[in-house]
PDB file of C-alpha atoms and ligand atoms in Angstrom:
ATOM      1  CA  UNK Y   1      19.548-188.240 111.457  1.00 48.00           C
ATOM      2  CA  UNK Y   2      17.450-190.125 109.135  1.00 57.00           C
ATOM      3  CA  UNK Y   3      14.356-188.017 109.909  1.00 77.00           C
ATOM      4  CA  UNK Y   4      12.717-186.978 106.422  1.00 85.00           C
ATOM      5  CA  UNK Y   5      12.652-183.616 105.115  1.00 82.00           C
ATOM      6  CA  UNK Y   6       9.249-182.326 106.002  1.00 87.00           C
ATOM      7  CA  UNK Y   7      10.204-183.854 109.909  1.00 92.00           C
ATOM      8  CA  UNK Y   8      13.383-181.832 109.663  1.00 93.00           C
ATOM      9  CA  UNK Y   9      11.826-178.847 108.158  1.00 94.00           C
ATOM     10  CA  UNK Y  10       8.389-178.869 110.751  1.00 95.00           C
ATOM     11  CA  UNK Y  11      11.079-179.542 113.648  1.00 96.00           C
ATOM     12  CA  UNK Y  12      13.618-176.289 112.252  1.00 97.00           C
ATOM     13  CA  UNK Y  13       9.640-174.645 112.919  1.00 97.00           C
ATOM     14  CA  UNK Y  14       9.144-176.024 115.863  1.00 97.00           C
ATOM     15  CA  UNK Y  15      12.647-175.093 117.393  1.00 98.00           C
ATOM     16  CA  UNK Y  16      12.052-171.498 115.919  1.00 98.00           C
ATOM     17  CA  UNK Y  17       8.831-170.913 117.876  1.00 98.00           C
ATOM     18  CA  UNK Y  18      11.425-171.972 121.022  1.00 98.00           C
ATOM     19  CA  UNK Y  19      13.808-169.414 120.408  1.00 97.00           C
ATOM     20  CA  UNK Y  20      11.122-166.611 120.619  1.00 97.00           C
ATOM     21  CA  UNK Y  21       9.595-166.125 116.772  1.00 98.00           C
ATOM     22  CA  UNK Y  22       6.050-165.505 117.016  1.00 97.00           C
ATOM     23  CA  UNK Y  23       4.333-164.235 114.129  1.00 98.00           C
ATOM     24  CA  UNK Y  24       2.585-167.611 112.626  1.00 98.00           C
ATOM     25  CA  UNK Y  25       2.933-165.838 108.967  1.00 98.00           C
ATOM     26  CA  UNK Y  26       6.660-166.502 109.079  1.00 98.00           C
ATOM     27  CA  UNK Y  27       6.456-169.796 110.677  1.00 98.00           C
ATOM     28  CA  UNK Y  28       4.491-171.255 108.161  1.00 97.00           C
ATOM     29  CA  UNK Y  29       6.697-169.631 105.249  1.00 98.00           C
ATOM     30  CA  UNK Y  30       9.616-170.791 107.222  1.00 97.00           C
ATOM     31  CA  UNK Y  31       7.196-173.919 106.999  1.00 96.00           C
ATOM     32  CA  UNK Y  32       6.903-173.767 103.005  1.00 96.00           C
ATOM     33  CA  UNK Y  33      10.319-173.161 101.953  1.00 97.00           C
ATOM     34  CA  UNK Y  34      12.427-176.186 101.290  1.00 97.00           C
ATOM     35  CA  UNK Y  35      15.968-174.881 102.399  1.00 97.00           C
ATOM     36  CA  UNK Y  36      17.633-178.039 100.886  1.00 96.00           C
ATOM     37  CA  UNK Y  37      17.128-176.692  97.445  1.00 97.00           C
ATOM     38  CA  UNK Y  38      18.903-173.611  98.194  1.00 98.00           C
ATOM     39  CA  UNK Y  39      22.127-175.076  99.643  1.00 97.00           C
ATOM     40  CA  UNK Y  40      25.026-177.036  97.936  1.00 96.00           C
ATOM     41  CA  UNK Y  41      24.484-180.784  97.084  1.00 95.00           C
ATOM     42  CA  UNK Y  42      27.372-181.662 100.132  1.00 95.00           C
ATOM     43  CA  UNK Y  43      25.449-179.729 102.839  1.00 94.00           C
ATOM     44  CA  UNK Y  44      21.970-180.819 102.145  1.00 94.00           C
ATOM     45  CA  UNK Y  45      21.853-183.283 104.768  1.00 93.00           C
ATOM     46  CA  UNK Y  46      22.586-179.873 107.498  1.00 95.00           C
ATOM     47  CA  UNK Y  47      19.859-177.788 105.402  1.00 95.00           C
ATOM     48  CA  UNK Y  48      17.852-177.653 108.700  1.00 96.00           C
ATOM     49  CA  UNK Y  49      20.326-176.855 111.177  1.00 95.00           C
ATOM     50  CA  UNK Y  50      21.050-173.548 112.151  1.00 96.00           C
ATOM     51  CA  UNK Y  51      23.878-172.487 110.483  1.00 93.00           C
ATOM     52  CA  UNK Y  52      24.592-170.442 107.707  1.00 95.00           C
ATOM     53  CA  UNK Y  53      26.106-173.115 104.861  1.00 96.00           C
ATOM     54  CA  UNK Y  54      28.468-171.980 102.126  1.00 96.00           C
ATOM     55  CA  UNK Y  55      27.024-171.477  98.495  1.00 96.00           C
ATOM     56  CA  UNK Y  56      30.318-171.067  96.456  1.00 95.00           C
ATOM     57  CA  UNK Y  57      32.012-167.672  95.755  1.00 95.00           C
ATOM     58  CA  UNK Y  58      32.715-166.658  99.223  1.00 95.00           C
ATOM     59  CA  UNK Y  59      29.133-165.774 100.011  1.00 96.00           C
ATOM     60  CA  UNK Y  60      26.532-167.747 102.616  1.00 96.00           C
ATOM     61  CA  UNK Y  61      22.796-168.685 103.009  1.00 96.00           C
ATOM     62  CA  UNK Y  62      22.240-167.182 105.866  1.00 95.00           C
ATOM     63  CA  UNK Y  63      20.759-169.567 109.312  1.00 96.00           C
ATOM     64  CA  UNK Y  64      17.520-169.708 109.389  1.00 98.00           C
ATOM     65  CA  UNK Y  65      17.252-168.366 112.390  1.00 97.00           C
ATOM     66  CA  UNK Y  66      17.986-164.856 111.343  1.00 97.00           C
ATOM     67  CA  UNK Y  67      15.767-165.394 108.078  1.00 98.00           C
ATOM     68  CA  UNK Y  68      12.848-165.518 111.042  1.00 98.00           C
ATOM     69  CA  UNK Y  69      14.515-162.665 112.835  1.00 97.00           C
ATOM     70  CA  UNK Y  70      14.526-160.697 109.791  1.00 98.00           C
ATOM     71  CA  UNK Y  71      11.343-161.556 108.094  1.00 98.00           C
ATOM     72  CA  UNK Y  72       9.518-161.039 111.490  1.00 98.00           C
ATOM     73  CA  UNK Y  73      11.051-157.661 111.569  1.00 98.00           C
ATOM     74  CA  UNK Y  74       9.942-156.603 108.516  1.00 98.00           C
ATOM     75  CA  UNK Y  75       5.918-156.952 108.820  1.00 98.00           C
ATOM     76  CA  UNK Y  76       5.621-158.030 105.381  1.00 98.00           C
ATOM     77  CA  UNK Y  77       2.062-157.712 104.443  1.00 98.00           C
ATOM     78  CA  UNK Y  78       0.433-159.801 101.386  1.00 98.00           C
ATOM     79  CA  UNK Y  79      -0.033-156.350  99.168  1.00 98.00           C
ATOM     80  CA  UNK Y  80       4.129-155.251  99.832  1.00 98.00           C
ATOM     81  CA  UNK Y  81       6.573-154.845  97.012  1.00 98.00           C
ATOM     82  CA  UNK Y  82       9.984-155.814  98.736  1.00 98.00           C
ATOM     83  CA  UNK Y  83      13.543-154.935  97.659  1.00 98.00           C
ATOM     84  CA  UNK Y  84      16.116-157.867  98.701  1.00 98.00           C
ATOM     85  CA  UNK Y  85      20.033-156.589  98.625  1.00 98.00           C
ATOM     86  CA  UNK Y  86      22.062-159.927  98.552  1.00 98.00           C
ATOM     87  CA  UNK Y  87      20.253-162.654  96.461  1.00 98.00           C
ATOM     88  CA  UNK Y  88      22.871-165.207  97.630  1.00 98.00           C
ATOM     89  CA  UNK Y  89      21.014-168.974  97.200  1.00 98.00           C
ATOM     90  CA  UNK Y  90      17.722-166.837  96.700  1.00 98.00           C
ATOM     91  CA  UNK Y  91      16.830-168.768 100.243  1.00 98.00           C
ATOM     92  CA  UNK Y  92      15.839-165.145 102.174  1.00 98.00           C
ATOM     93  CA  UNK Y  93      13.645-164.329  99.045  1.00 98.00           C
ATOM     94  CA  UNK Y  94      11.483-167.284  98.800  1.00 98.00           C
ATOM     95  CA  UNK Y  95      10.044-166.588 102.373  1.00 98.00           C
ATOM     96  CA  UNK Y  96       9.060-163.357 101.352  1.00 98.00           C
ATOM     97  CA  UNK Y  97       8.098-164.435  98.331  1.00 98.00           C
ATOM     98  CA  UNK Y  98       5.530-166.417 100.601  1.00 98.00           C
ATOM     99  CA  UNK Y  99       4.826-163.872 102.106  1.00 98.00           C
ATOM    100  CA  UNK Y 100       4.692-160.728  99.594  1.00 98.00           C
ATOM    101  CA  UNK Y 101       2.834-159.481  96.443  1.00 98.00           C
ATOM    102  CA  UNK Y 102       6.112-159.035  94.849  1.00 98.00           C
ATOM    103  CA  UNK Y 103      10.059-159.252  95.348  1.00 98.00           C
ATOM    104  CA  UNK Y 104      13.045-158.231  94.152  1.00 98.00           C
ATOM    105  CA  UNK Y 105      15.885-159.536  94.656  1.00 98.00           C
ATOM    106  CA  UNK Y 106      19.797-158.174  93.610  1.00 98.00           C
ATOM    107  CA  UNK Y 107      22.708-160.254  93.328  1.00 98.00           C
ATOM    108  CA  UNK Y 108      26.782-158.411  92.212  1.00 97.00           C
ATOM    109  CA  UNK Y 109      27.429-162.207  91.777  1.00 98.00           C
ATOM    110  CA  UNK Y 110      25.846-163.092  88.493  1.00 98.00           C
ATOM    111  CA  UNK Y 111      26.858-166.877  89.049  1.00 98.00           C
ATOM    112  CA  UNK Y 112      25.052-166.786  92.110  1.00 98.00           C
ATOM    113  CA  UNK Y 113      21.900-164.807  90.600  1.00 98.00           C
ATOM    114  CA  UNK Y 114      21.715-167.620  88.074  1.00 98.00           C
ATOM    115  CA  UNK Y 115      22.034-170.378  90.450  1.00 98.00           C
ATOM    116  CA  UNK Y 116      19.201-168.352  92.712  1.00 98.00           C
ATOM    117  CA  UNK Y 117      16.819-167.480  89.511  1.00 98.00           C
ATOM    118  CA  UNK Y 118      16.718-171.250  88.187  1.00 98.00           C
ATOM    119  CA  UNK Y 119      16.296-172.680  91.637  1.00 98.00           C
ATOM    120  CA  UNK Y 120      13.459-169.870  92.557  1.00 98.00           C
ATOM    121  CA  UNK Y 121      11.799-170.715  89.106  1.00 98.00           C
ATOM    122  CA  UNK Y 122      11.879-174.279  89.302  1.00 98.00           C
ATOM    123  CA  UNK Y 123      10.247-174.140  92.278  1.00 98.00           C
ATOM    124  CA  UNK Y 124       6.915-171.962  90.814  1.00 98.00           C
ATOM    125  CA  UNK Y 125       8.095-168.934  92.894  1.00 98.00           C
ATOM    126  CA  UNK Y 126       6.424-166.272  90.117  1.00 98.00           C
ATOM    127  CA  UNK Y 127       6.290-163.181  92.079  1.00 98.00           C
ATOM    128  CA  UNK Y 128       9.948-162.966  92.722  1.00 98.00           C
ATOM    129  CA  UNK Y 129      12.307-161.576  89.957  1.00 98.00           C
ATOM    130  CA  UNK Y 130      16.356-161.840  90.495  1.00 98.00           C
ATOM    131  CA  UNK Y 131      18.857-158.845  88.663  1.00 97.00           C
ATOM    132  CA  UNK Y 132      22.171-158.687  88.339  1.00 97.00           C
ATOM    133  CA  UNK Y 133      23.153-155.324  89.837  1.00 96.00           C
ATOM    134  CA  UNK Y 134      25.001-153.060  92.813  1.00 95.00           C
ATOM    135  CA  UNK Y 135      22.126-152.854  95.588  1.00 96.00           C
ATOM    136  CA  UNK Y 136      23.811-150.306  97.506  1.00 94.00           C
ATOM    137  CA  UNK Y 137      22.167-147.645  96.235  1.00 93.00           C
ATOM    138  CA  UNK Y 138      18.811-149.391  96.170  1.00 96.00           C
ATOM    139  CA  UNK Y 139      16.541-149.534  92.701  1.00 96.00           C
ATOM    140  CA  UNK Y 140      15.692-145.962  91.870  1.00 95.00           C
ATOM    141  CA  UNK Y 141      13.415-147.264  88.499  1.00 95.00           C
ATOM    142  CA  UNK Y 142      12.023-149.715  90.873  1.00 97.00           C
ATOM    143  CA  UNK Y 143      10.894-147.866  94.306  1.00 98.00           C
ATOM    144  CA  UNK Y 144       9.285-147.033  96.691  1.00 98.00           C
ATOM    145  CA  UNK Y 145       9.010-150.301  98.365  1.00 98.00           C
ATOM    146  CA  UNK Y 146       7.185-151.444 101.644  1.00 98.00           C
ATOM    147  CA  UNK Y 147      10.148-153.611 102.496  1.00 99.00           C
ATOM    148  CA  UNK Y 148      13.886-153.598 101.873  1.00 98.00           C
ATOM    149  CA  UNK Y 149      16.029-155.715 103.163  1.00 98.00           C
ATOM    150  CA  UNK Y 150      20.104-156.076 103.282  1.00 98.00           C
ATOM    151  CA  UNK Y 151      21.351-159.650 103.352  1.00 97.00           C
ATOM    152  CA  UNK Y 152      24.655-158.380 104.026  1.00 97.00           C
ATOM    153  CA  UNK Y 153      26.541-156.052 106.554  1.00 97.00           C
ATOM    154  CA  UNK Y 154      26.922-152.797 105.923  1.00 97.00           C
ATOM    155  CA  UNK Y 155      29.544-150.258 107.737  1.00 96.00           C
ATOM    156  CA  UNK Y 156      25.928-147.724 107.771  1.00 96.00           C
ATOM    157  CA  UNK Y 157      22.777-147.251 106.913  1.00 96.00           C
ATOM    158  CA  UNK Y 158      22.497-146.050 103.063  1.00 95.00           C
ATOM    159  CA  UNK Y 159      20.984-142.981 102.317  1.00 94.00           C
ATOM    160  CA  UNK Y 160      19.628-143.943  99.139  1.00 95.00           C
ATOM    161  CA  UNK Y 161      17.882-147.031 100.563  1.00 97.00           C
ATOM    162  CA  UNK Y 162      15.739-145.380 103.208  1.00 96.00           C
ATOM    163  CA  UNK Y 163      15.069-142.645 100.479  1.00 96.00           C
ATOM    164  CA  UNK Y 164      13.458-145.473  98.440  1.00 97.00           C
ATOM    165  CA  UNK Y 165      10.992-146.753 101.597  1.00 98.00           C
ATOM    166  CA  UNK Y 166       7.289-145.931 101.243  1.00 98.00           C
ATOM    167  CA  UNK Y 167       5.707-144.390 104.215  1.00 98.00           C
ATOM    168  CA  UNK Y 168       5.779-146.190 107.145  1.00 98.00           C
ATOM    169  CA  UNK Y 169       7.733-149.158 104.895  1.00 98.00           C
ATOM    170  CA  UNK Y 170      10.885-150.898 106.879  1.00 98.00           C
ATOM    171  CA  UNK Y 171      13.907-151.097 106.212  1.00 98.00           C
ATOM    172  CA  UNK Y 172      16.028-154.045 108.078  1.00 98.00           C
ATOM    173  CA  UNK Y 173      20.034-154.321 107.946  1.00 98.00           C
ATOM    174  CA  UNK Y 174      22.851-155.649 109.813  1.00 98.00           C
ATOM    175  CA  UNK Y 175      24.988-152.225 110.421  1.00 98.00           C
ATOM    176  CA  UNK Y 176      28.657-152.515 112.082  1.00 97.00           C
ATOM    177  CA  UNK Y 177      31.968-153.738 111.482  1.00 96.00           C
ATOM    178  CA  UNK Y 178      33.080-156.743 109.570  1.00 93.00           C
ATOM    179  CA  UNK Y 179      33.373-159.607 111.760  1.00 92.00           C
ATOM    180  CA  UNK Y 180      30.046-158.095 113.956  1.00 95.00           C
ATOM    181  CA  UNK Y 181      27.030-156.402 113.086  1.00 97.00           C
ATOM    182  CA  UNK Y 182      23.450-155.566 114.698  1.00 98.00           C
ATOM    183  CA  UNK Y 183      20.113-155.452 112.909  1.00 98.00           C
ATOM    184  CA  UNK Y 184      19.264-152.403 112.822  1.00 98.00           C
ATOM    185  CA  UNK Y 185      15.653-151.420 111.404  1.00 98.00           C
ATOM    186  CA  UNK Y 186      14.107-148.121 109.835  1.00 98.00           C
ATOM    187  CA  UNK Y 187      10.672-147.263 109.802  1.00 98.00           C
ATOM    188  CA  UNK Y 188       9.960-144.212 107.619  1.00 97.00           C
ATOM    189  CA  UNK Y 189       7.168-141.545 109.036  1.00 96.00           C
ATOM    190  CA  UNK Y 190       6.745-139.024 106.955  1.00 92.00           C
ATOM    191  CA  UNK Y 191      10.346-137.031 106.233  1.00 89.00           C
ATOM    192  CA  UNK Y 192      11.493-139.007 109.665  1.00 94.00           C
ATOM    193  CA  UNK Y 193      12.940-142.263 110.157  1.00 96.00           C
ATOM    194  CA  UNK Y 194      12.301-144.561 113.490  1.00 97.00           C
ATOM    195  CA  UNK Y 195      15.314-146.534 113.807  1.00 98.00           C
ATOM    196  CA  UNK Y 196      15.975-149.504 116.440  1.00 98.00           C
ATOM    197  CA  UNK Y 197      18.296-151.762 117.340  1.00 98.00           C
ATOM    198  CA  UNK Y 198      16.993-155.712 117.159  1.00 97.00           C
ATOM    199  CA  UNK Y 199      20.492-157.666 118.395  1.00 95.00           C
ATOM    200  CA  UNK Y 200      23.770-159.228 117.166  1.00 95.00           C
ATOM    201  CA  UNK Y 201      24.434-160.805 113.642  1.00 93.00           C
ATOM    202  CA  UNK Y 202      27.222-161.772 111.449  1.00 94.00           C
ATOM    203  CA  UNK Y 203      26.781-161.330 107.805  1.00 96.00           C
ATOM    204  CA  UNK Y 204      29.334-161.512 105.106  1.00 95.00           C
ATOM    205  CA  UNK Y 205      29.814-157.879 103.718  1.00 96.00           C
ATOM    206  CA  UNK Y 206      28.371-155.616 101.446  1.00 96.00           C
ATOM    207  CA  UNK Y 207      30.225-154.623  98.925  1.00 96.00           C
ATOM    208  CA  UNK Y 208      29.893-151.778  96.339  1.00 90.00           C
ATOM    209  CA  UNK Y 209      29.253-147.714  96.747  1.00 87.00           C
ATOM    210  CA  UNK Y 210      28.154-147.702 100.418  1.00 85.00           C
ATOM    211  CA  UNK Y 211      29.302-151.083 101.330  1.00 87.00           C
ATOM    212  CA  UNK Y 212      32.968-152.034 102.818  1.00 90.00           C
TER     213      UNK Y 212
HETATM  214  N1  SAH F 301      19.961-163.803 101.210  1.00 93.40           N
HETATM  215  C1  SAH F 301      20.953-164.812 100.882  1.00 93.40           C
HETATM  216  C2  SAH F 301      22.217-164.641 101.694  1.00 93.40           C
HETATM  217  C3  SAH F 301      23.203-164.001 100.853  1.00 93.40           C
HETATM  218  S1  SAH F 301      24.794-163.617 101.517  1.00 93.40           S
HETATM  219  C4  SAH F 301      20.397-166.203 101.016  1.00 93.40           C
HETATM  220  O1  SAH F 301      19.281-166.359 101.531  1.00 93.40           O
HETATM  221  O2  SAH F 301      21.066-167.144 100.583  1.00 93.40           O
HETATM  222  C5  SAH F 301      24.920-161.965 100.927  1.00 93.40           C
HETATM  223  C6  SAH F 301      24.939-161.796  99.428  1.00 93.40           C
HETATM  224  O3  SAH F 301      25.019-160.397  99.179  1.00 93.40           O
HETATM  225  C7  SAH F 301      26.122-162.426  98.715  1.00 93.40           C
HETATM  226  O4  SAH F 301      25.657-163.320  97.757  1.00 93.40           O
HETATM  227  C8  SAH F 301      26.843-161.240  98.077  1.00 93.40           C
HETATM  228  O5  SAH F 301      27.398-161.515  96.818  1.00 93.40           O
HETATM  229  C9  SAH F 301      25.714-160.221  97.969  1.00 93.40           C
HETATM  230  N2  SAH F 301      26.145-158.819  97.889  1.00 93.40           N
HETATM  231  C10 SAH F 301      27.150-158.209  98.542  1.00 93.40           C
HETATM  232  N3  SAH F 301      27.203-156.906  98.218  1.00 93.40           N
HETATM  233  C11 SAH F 301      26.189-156.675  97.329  1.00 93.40           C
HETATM  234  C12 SAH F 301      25.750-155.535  96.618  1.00 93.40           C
HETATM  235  N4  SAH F 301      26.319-154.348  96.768  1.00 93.40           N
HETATM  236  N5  SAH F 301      24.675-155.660  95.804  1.00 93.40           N
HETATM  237  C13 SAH F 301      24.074-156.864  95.628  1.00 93.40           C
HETATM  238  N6  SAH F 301      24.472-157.988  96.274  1.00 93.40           N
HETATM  239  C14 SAH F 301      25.514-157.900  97.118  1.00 93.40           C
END
């Protein structure tokens, strides 16, 4: 309980490596990334458990566990431009930020993108640029992109989102029904798209033109 932060935060690492993530890229993001600046004063002593926390508005950062899950998924390499579709605490984007040449992240909350563009700032994040905007149908002005991920669960997979992948760029997102989803993930080849399935998940929804 009275374990300091970097203790917490190397034992949340530790504890992931248990559970099965192996890529040592997203361990040590996982490793860089101070979750208690992306969750609500209250919670900050359960920043590294693994649970998704409530950040005002309705909306969640999601466990850390699936920020692994999802990061691993997404084979970011250190020259990808990566779309993020749910801001939320901008907690998701700063791993990839770590991760990335460059990410954007959208937000339909603008309280929320606020919150997750001061916090994201203050801490020297400079590759990672937060917009107010409906992410269903991707960023047209903005694409391709090597990555895109959906932070929240979607009913199916958007058209206009795997449109906007590069070749061979993934796309992950929790597909299903409200209450349950499964990450699903896209690979595009060419004018083909690999999809598989990558287990359960429970986002909040997405909401907008191809959301709920
Ligand atoms: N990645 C976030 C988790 C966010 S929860 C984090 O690490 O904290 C999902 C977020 O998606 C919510 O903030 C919600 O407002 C946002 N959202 C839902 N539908 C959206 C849409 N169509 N476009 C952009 N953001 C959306």
């Amino acid at each position: 309980m009275s374990a300091t932060v970097p203790a917490r935060r190397r034992a949340l690492v530790e504890y992931l490596r248990e559970i099965g993530v192996i890529d040592e890229r997203v361990l040590s993001a996982m490793a860089a990334v101070p979750r208690e600046a992306f969750v609500p004063q209250t919670f900050r002593h359960q920043a590294y458990d693994d649970y998704p926390l409530e950040i005002g508005e309705g909306q969640t950062i999601s466990q850390p566990s699936v920020v692994a899950r999802i990061t691993e998924l997404a084979e970011v390499g250190a020259r990808d431009r990566v779309l993020e579709i749910g801001a939320g605490s901008g907690y998701q984007a700063a791993v990839l930020a770590q991760l990335a040449r460059f990410v954007f992240t959208v937000e339909r909350l603008p309280r929320l993108a606020e919150g997750a563009r001061t916090r994201l700032a203050e801490l020297g994040y400079r590759n990672v640029s937060v917009q107010v905007m409906d992410g269903t149908l991707g960023w047209r002005a903005q694409a391709p992109f090597d990555v895109i991920i959906v932070s929240a669960a979607a009913p199916a997979i958007p058209r206009a989102l795997v449109e906007q992948l590069t070749e061979g760029g993934r796309l992950i997102i929790p597909i299903g029904e409200l209450r349950r989803q499964e990450l699903v993930r896209v690979v595009r080849r060419g004018e083909s798209y690999e999809e598989s399935r990558h287990g359960s998940a429970t986002f909040v929804p997405l909401v907008g033109r191809e959301g709920f």
